[in-house]
Coordinates of C-alpha atoms and ligand atoms in Angstrom, one line a residue:
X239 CA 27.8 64.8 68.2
X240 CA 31.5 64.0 69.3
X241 CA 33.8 63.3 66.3
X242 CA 36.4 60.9 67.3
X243 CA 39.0 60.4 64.6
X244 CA 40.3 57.0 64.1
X245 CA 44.2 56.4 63.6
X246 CA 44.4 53.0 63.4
X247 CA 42.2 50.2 62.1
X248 CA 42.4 46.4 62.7
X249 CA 41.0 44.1 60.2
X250 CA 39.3 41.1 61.0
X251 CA 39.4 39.2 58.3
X252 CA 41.5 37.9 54.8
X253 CA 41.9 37.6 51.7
X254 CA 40.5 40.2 48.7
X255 CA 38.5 42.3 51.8
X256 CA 41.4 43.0 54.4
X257 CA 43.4 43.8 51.0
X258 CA 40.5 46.3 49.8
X259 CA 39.7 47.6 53.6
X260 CA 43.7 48.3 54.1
X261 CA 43.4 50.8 50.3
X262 CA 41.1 52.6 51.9
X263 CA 42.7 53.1 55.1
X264 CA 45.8 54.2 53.8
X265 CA 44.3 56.8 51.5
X266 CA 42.6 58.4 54.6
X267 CA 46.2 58.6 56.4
X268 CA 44.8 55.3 58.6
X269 CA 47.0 52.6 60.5
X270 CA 46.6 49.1 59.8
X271 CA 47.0 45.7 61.9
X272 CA 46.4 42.9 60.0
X273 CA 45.6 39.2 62.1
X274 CA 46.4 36.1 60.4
X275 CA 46.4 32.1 60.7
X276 CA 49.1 29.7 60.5
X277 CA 47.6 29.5 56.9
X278 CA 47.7 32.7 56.0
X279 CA 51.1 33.6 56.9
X280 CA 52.4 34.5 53.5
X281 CA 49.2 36.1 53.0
X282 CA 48.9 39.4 51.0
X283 CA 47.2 41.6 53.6
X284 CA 49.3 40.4 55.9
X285 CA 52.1 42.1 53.5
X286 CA 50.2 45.0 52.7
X287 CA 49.3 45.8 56.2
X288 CA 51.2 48.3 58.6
X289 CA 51.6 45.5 61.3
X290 CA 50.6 42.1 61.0
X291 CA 50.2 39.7 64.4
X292 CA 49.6 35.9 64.3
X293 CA 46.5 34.7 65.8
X294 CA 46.0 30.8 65.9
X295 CA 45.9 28.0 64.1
X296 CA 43.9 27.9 59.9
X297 CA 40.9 26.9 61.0
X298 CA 38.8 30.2 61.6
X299 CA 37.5 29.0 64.2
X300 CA 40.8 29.0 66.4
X301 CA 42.0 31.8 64.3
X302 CA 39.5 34.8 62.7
X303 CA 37.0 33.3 64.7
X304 CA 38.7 34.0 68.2
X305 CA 37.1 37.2 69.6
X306 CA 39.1 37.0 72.3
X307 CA 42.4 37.0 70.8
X308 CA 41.6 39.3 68.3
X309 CA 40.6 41.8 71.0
X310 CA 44.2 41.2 72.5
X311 CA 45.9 42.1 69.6
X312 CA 43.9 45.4 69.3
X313 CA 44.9 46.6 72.6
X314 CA 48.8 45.3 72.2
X315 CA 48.4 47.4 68.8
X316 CA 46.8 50.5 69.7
X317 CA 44.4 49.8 67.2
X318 CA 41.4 52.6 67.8
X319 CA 38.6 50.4 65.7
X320 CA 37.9 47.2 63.8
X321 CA 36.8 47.1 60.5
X322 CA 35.1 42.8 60.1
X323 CA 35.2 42.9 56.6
X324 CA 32.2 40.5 55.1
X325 CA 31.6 36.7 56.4
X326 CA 33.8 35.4 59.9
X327 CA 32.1 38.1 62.7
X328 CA 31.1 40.7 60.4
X329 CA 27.4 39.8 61.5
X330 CA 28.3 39.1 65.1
X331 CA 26.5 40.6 67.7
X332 CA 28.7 39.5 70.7
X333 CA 31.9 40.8 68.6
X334 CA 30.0 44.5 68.1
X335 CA 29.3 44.4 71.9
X336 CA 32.6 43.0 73.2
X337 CA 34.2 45.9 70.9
X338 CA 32.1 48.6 72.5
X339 CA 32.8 47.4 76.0
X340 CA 36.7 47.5 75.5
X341 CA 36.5 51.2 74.2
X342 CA 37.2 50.0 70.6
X343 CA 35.2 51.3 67.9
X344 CA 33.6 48.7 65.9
X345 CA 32.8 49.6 62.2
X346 CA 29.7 48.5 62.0
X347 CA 25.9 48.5 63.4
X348 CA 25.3 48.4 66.9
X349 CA 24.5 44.6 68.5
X350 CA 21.2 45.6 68.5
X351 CA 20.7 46.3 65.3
X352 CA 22.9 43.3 63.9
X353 CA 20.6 40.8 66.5
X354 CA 17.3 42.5 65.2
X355 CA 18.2 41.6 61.5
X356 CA 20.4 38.7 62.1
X357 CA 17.1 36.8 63.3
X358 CA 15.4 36.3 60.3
X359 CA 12.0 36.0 62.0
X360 CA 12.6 38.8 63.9
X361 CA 13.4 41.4 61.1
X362 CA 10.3 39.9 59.1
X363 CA 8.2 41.5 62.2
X364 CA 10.1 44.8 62.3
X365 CA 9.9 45.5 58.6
X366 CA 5.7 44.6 58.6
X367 CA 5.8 46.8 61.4
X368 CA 7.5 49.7 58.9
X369 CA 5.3 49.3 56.2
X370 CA 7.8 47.2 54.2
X371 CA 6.6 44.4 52.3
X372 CA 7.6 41.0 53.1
X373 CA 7.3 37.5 51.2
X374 CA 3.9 35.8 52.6
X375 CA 4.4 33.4 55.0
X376 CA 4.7 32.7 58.7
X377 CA 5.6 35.4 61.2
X378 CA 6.9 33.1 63.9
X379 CA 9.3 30.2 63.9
X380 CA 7.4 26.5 63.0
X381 CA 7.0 25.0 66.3
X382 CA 5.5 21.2 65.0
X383 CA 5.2 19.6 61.9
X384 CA 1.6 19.6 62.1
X385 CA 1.5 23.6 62.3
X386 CA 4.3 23.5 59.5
X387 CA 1.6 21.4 57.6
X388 CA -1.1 24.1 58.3
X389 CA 0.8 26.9 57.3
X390 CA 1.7 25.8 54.3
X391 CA -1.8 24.8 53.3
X392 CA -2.8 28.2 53.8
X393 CA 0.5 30.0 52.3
X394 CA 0.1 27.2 49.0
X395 CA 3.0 25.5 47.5
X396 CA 5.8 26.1 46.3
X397 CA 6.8 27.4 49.1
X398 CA 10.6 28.3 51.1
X399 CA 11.0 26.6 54.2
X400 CA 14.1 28.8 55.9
X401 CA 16.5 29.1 59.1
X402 CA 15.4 32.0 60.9
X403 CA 19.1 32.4 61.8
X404 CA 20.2 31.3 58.1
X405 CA 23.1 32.6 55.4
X406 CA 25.2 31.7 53.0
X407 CA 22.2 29.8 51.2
X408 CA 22.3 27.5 54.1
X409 CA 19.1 26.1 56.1
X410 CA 16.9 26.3 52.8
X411 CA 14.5 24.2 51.5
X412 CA 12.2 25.3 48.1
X413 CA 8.9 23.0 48.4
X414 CA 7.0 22.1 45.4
X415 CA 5.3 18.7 46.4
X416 CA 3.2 18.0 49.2
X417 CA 4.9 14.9 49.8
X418 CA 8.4 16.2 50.2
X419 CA 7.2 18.6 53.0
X420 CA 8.0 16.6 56.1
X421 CA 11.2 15.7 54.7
X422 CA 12.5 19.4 53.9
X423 CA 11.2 20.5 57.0
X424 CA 13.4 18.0 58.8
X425 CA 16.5 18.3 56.6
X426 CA 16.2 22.9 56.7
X427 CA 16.0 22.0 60.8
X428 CA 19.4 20.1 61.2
X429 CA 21.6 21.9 58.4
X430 CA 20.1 25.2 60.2
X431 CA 21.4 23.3 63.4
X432 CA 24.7 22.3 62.4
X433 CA 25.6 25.4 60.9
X434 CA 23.7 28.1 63.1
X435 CA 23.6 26.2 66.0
X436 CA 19.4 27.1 65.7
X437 CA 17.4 25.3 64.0
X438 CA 14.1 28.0 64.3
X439 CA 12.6 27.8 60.9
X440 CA 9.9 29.8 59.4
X441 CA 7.6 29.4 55.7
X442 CA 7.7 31.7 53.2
X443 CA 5.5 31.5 49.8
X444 CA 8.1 30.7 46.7
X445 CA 8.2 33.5 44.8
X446 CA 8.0 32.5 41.2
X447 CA 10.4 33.4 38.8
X448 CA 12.8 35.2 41.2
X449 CA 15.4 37.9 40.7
X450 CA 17.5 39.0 43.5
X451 CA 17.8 43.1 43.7
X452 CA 19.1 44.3 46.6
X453 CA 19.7 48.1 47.8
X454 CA 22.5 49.8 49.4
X455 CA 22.3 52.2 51.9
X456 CA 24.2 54.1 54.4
X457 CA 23.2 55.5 57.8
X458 CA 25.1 57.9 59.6
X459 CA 24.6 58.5 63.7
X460 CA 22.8 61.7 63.2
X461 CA 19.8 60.1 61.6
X462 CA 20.4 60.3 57.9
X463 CA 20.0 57.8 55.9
X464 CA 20.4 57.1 52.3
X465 CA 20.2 54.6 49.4
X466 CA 22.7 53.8 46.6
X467 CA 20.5 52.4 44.3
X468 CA 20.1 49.0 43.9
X469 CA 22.5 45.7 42.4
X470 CA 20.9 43.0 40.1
X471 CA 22.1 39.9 41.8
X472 CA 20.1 37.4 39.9
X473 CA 22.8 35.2 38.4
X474 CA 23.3 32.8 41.4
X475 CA 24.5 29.4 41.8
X476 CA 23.0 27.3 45.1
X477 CA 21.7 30.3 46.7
X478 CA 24.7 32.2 45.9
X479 CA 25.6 34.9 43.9
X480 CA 28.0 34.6 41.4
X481 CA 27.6 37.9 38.9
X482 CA 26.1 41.0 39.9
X483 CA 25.5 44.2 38.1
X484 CA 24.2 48.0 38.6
X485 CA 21.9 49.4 37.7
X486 CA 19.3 46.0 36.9
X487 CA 18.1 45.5 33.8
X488 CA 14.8 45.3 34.6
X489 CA 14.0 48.3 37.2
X490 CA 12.3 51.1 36.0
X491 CA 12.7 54.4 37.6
X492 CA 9.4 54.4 39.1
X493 CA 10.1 51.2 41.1
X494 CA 13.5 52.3 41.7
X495 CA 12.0 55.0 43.9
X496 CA 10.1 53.4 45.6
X497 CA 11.8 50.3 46.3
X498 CA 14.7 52.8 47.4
X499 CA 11.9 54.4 49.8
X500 CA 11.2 51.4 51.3
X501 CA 15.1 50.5 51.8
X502 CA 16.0 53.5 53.6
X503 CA 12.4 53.1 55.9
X504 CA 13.8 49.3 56.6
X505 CA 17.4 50.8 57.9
X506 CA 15.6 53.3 59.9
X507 CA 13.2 50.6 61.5
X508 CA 16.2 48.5 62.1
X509 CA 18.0 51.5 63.9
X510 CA 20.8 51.1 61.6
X511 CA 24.1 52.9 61.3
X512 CA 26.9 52.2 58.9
X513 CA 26.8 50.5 55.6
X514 CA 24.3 47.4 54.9
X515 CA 22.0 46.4 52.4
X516 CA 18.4 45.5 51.9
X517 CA 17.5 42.2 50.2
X518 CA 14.5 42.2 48.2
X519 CA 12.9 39.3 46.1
X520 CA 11.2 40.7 42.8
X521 CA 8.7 38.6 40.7
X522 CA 8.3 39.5 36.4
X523 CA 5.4 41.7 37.6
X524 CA 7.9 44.1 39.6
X525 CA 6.2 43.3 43.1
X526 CA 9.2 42.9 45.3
X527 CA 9.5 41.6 48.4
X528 CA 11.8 42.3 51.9
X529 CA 13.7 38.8 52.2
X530 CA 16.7 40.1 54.4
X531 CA 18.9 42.8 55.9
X532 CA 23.1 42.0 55.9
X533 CA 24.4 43.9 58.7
X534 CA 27.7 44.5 57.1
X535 CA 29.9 45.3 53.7
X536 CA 28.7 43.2 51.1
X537 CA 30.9 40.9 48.6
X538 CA 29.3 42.9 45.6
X539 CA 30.0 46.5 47.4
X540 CA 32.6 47.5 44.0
X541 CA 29.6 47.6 41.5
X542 CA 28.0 50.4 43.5
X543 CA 30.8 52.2 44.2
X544 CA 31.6 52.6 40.5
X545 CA 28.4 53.1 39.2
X546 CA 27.4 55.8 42.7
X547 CA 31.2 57.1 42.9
X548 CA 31.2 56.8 46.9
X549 CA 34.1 54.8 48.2
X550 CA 31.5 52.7 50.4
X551 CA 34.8 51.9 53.1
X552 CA 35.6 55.6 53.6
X553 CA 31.9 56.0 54.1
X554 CA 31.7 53.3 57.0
X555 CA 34.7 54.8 58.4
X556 CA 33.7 58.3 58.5
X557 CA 30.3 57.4 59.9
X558 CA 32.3 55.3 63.0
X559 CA 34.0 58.3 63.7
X560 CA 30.9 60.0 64.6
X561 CA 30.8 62.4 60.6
X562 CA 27.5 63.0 59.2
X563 CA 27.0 61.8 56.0
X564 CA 28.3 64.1 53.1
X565 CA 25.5 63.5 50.7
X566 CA 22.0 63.5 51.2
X567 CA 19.9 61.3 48.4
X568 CA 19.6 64.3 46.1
X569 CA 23.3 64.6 45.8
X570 CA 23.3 60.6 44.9
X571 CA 23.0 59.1 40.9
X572 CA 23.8 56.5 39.2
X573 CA 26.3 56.9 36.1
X574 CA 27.0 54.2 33.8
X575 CA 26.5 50.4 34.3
X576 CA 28.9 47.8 36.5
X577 CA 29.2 44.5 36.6
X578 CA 31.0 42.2 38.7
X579 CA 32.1 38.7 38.3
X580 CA 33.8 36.6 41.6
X581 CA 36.6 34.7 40.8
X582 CA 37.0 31.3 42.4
X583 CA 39.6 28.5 42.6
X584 CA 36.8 25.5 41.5
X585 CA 36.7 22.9 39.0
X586 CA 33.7 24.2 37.2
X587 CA 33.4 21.1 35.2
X588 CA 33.7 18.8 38.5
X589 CA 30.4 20.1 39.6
X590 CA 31.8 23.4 41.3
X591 CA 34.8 21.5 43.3
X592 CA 37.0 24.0 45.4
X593 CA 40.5 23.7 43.5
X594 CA 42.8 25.4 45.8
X595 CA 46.4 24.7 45.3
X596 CA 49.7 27.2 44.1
X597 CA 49.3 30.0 41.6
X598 CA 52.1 29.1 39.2
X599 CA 51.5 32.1 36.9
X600 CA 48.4 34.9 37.3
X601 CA 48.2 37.9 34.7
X602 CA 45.5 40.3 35.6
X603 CA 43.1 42.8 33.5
X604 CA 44.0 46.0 33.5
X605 CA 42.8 49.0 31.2
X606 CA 40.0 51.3 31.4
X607 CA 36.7 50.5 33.3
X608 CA 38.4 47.7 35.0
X609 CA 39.0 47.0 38.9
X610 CA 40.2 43.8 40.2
X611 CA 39.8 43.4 43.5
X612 CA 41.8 40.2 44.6
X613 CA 45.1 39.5 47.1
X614 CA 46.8 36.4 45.3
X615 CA 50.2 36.4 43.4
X616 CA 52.0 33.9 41.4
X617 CA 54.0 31.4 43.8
X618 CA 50.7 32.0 47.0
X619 CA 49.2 29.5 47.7
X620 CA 45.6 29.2 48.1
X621 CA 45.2 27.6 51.6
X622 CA 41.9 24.8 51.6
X623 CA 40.3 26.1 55.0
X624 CA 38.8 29.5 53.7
X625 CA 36.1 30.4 51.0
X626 CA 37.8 29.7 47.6
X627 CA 37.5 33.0 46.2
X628 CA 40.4 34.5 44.1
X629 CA 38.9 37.9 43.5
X630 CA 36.4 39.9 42.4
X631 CA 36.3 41.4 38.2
X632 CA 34.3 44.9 38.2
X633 CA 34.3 46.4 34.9
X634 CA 32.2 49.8 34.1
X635 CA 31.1 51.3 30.7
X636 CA 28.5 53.8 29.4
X637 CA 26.0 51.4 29.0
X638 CA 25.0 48.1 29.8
X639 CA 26.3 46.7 26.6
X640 CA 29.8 48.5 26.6
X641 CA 30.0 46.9 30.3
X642 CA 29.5 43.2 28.9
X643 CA 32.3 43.8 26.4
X644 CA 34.5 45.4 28.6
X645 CA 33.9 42.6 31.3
X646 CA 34.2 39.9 28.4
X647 CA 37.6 41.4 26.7
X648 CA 39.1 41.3 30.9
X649 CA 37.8 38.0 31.4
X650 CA 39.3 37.1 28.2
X651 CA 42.8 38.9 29.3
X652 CA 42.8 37.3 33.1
X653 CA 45.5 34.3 32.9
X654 CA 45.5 32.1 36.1
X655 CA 47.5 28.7 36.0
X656 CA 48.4 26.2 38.7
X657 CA 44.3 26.3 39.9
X658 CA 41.5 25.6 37.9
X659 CA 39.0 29.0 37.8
X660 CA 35.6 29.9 37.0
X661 CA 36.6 32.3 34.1
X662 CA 36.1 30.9 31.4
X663 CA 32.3 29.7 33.0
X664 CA 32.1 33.6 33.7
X665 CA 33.0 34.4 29.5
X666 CA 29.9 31.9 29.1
X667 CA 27.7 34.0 31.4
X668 CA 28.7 37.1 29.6
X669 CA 28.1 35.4 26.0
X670 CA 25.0 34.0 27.2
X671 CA 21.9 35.6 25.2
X672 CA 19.6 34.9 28.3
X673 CA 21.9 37.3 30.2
X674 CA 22.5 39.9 27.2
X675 CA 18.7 40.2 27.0
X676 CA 18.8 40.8 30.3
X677 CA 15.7 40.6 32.6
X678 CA 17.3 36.6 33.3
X679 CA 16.1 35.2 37.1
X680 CA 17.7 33.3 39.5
X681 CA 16.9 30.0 37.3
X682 CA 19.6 31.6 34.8
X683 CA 22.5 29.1 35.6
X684 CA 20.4 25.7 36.0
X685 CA 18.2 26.9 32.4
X686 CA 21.7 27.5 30.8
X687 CA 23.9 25.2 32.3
X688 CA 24.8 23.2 29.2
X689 CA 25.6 26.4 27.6
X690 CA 27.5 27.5 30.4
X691 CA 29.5 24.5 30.7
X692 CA 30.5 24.9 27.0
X693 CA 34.0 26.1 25.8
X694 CA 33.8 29.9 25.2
X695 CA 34.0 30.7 21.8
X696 CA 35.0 34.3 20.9
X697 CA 36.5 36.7 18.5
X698 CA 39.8 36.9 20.6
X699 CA 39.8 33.1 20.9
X700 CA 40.0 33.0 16.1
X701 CA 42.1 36.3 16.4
X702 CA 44.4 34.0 19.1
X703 CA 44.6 31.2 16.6
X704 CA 45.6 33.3 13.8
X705 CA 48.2 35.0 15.0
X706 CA 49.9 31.3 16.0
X707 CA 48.9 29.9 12.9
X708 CA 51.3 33.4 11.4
X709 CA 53.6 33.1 14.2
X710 CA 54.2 29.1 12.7
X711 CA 54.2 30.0 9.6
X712 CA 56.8 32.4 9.6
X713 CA 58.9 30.3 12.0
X714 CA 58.8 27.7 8.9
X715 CA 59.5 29.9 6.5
X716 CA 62.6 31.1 8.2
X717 CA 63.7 27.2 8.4
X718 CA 63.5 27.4 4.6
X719 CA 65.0 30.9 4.1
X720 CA 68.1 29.5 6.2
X721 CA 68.3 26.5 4.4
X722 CA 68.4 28.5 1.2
X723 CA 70.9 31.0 2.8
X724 CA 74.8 30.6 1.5
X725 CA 77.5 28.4 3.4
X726 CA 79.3 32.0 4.5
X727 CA 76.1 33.2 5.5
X728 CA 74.7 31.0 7.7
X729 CA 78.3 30.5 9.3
X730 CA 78.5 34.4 10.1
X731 CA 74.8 33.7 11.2
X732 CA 74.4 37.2 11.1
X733 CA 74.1 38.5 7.3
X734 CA 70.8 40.4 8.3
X735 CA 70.7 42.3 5.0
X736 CA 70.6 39.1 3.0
X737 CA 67.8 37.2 5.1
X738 CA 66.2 40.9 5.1
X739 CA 66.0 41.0 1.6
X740 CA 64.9 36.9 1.3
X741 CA 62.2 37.4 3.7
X742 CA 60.4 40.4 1.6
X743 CA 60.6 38.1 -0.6
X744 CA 58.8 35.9 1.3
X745 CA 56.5 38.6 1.6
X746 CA 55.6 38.3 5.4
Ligands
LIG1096 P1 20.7 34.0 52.7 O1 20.7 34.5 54.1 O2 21.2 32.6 52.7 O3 21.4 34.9 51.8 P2 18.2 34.8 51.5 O4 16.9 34.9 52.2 O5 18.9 36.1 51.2 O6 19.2 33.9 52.3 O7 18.0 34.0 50.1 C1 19.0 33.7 49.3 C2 18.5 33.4 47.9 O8 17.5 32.4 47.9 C3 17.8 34.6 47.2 O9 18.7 35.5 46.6 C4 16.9 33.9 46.2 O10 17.6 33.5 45.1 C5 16.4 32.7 47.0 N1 15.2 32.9 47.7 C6 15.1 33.2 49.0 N2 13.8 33.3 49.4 C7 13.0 33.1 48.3 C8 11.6 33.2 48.0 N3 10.7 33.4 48.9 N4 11.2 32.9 46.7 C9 12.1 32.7 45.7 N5 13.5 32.7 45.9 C10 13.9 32.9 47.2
LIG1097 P1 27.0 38.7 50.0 O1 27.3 38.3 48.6 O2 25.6 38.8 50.2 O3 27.8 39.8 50.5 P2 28.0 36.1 50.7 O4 27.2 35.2 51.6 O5 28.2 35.7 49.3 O6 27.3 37.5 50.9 O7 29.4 36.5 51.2 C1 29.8 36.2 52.5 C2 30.5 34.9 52.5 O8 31.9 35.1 52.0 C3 30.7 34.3 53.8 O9 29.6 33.5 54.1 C4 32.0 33.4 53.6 O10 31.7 32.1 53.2 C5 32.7 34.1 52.6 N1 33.9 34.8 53.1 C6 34.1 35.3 54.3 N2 35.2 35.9 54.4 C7 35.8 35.9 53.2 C8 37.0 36.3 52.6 N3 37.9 37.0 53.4 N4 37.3 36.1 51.3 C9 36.4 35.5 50.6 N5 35.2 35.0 51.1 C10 34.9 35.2 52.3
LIG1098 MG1 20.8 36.8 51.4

């Protein structure tokens, strides 16, 4: 197998990932372009970059969007490879093969692969095929509401009614009543429409009390394949994931096993090479389902790489260069737990509005455990075109429990101003006793969402208050001392062994 090193990488993307991506690069001795939008010009990967090159207008679609242009700049670079980063054309299987055809190596899966899996109904077929299961339901797209009808008499309600070419949360519909059938069929159609640009949809049975778990894996060109365990990525808001942690709660290593079996036997099915991971849908009972493959570097990537101890970005780079894996699953365990929280600029007591605006003053957690994987700075602005996510909290201890605190205490230390955040909703999460029992569903936030909404109330919060309340009273009390004091002193204003002496008094 021909090993071609890579020497410089552009990224195709923004924010917290071209920021992480660009780390990476430069610990492996790697080049980096950045591209950026008119938005984005203060940017901070566009700072932290080697070379930086203006691509179009903020929208992302005349911008990060523009395969064309971003193509250009490669070549104007001498940029050897791409990295997409997550969202934008991270799962686009015209980007992959217009990278291939210029001679520029595309960190990623091949189109193929990234077509097979991008259609949902598509990689429902290939994984039956495998042996992996898949949520019961249809195993073509819905042509006619009549058949939509008759499926889902014979699947049962609830049932999902989903955009084959769906994402994000997007071109979903859960189904309870018979009545309501027609009309979520209609409305998954034309979001899946507007947003995909396909409106294919398929039925799948609702799985009752859901939790998200998905698995990890990397695939290098020589064949192997291996799994990094799985992330627990339950806590979700709309479809969206909004906590994750490694290892779950409620896996046992039994499952774990298998589950991880059935991840690497889905990659291999799929042809796959690079990083991605397996979606599964997991009932009380433990029965897990396949529900999706993401072609690409996930959001929640940091937990694994704590918890594993592979930097999952070297990993995808050193497999695009043609290197064989380094580990084989033997070599792979998880140590410790993770957990990580994503950040976003919203109102979370104006029903989740994006807040973006000017950071005015940001203090971030440090300290062991913690990694903050984020790209703003005090004066940035956050622009309104992109995803409102500030950055991402990972903090690791021994054990689940230690995690929580240590996830809690940098929650409790990160200081944003100028934009509303999602922290102190995040502290809730974290104080939550539905989450610290663990074994919570994706139901969590809606079951708890007066609790959430709550103000956090915590130690650090009463240990705050007392040390103003000290902080006042000793302010007063130095009023009085220097109203006490004698005319010469307090006209030298600096007879320090005299208001030394009055303030033991005081006994402060
Ligand atoms: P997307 O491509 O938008 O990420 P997914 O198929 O991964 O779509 O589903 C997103 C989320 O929707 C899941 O994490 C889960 O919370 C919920 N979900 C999807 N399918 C089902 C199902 N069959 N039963 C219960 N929940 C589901
Ligand atoms: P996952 O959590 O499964 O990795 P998500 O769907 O939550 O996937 O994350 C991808 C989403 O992140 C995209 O759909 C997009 O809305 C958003 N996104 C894309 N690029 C960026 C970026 N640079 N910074 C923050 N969010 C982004
Ligand atoms: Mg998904």
């Amino acid at each position: 197998m021909e090993i071609k090193p890579i020497t410089k990488v552009l990224i195709a993307n923004r924010g917290e990932i071209a920021v992480r991506i660009i780390r990476s690069c430069r610990e492996m001795g790697i080049h980096t372009v950045a591209v950026f939008s008119d938005a984005d010009r203060t940017s901070m990967h566009v700072r932290y970059a080697g070379e930086a090159y203006h691509i179009g207008p903020s929208p992302s679609n005349e911008s990060y969007l523009k395969i064309d242009k971003i193509l250009e700049v490669a070549k104007q670079s001498g940029a050897d490879a791409i990295h997409p980063g997550y969202g934008f054309l991270s799962e686009n299987a015209e980007f992959s093969r217009r990278c291939k055809e210029e001679g520029i190596i595309f960190i990623g899966p091949s189109p193929e692969a990234i077509m097979g899996m991008g259609d949902k109904i598509t990689a429902r077929r290939t994984m039956i095929k495998a042996g992996v299961p898949v949520v019961p339901g249809t195993t073509d797209a819905v042509t006619s509401e009549e058949e939509a009808l008759e499926s889902i008499r014979q699947i049962g309600l609830p049932v999902m009614i989903k955009a084959s070419a769906g994402g994000g949360g997007k071109g979903m519909r859960l189904v309870k009543e018979e009545s309501k059938i027609l009309s979520s069929l209609r409305g998954a159609r034309s979001e899946a429409k507007t947003a995909f640009g396909n409106d294919a949809v398929y039925i799948e049975k609702y799985i009752d009390s859901p939790h998200h778990i998905e698995f990890q894996i990397l695939a290098d060109r020589q064949g192997n394949t291996v799994h990094l365990f799985e992330r627990e990525c339950s806590v979700q808001r709309r479809h969206q994931k909004v906590v994750e942690e490694t290892p779950s709660p409620i896996m046992t290593e039994a499952v774990r096993a298998e589950m991880g079996a059935h991840a690497v036997a889905a990659a291999k099915a799929a042809n796959y090479e690079g990083a991605g991971t397996i979606e599964f849908i997991m009932d009380d009972n433990l029965n897990y389902y396949f529900l999706e493959m993401n072609t690409r570097l996930q959001v929640e990537h940091p937990i694994t790489e704590r918890v594993v101890g592979v930097d999952l970005v070297r990993e995808q780079i050193r497999i695009a260069e043609g290197n064989p894996l380094p580990f084989a699953q033997e070599d792979l365990h998880q140590s410790g737990h993770a957990i990580e929280c994503r950040i976003y600029a919203e109102d979370t007591d104006n029903n989740f509005m994006p807040n973006p605006g000017t950071i005015t003053h940001i203090t971030e957690p440090l300290g062991f455990g913690v990694r903050c994987d984020g790209y703003v700075y005090e004066g940035y602005t956050i622009p309104i075109y992109y995803d409102p996510m500030i950055s991402k909290l990972i903090a690791w201890g021994k054990t689940r429990e230690e995690a929580i605190e240590r996830m809690r205490r940098s929650l409790y230390e990160y200081k944003i101003s100028g934009v509303k955040t999602s922290i102190k909703f995040l502290e809730r999460i974290m104080d939550a006793p539905d989450f610290r029992k663990g074994g919570y569903n994706t139901h969590f936030i809606e079951d708890n969402i007066d609790f959430l909404l709550q103000e956090p109330e915590c130690a650090f919060e009463c240990e705050n208050l007392a040390l103003i309340a000290a902080f006042v009273d000793y302010t007063t009390k130095l009023h009085d001392i220097e109203q006490t004091m004698s005319p010469e002193s307090s006209r030298h204003g600096s007879d320090w062994k005299e208001f030394g002496r009055r303030l033991a008094a005081w006994r402060l």
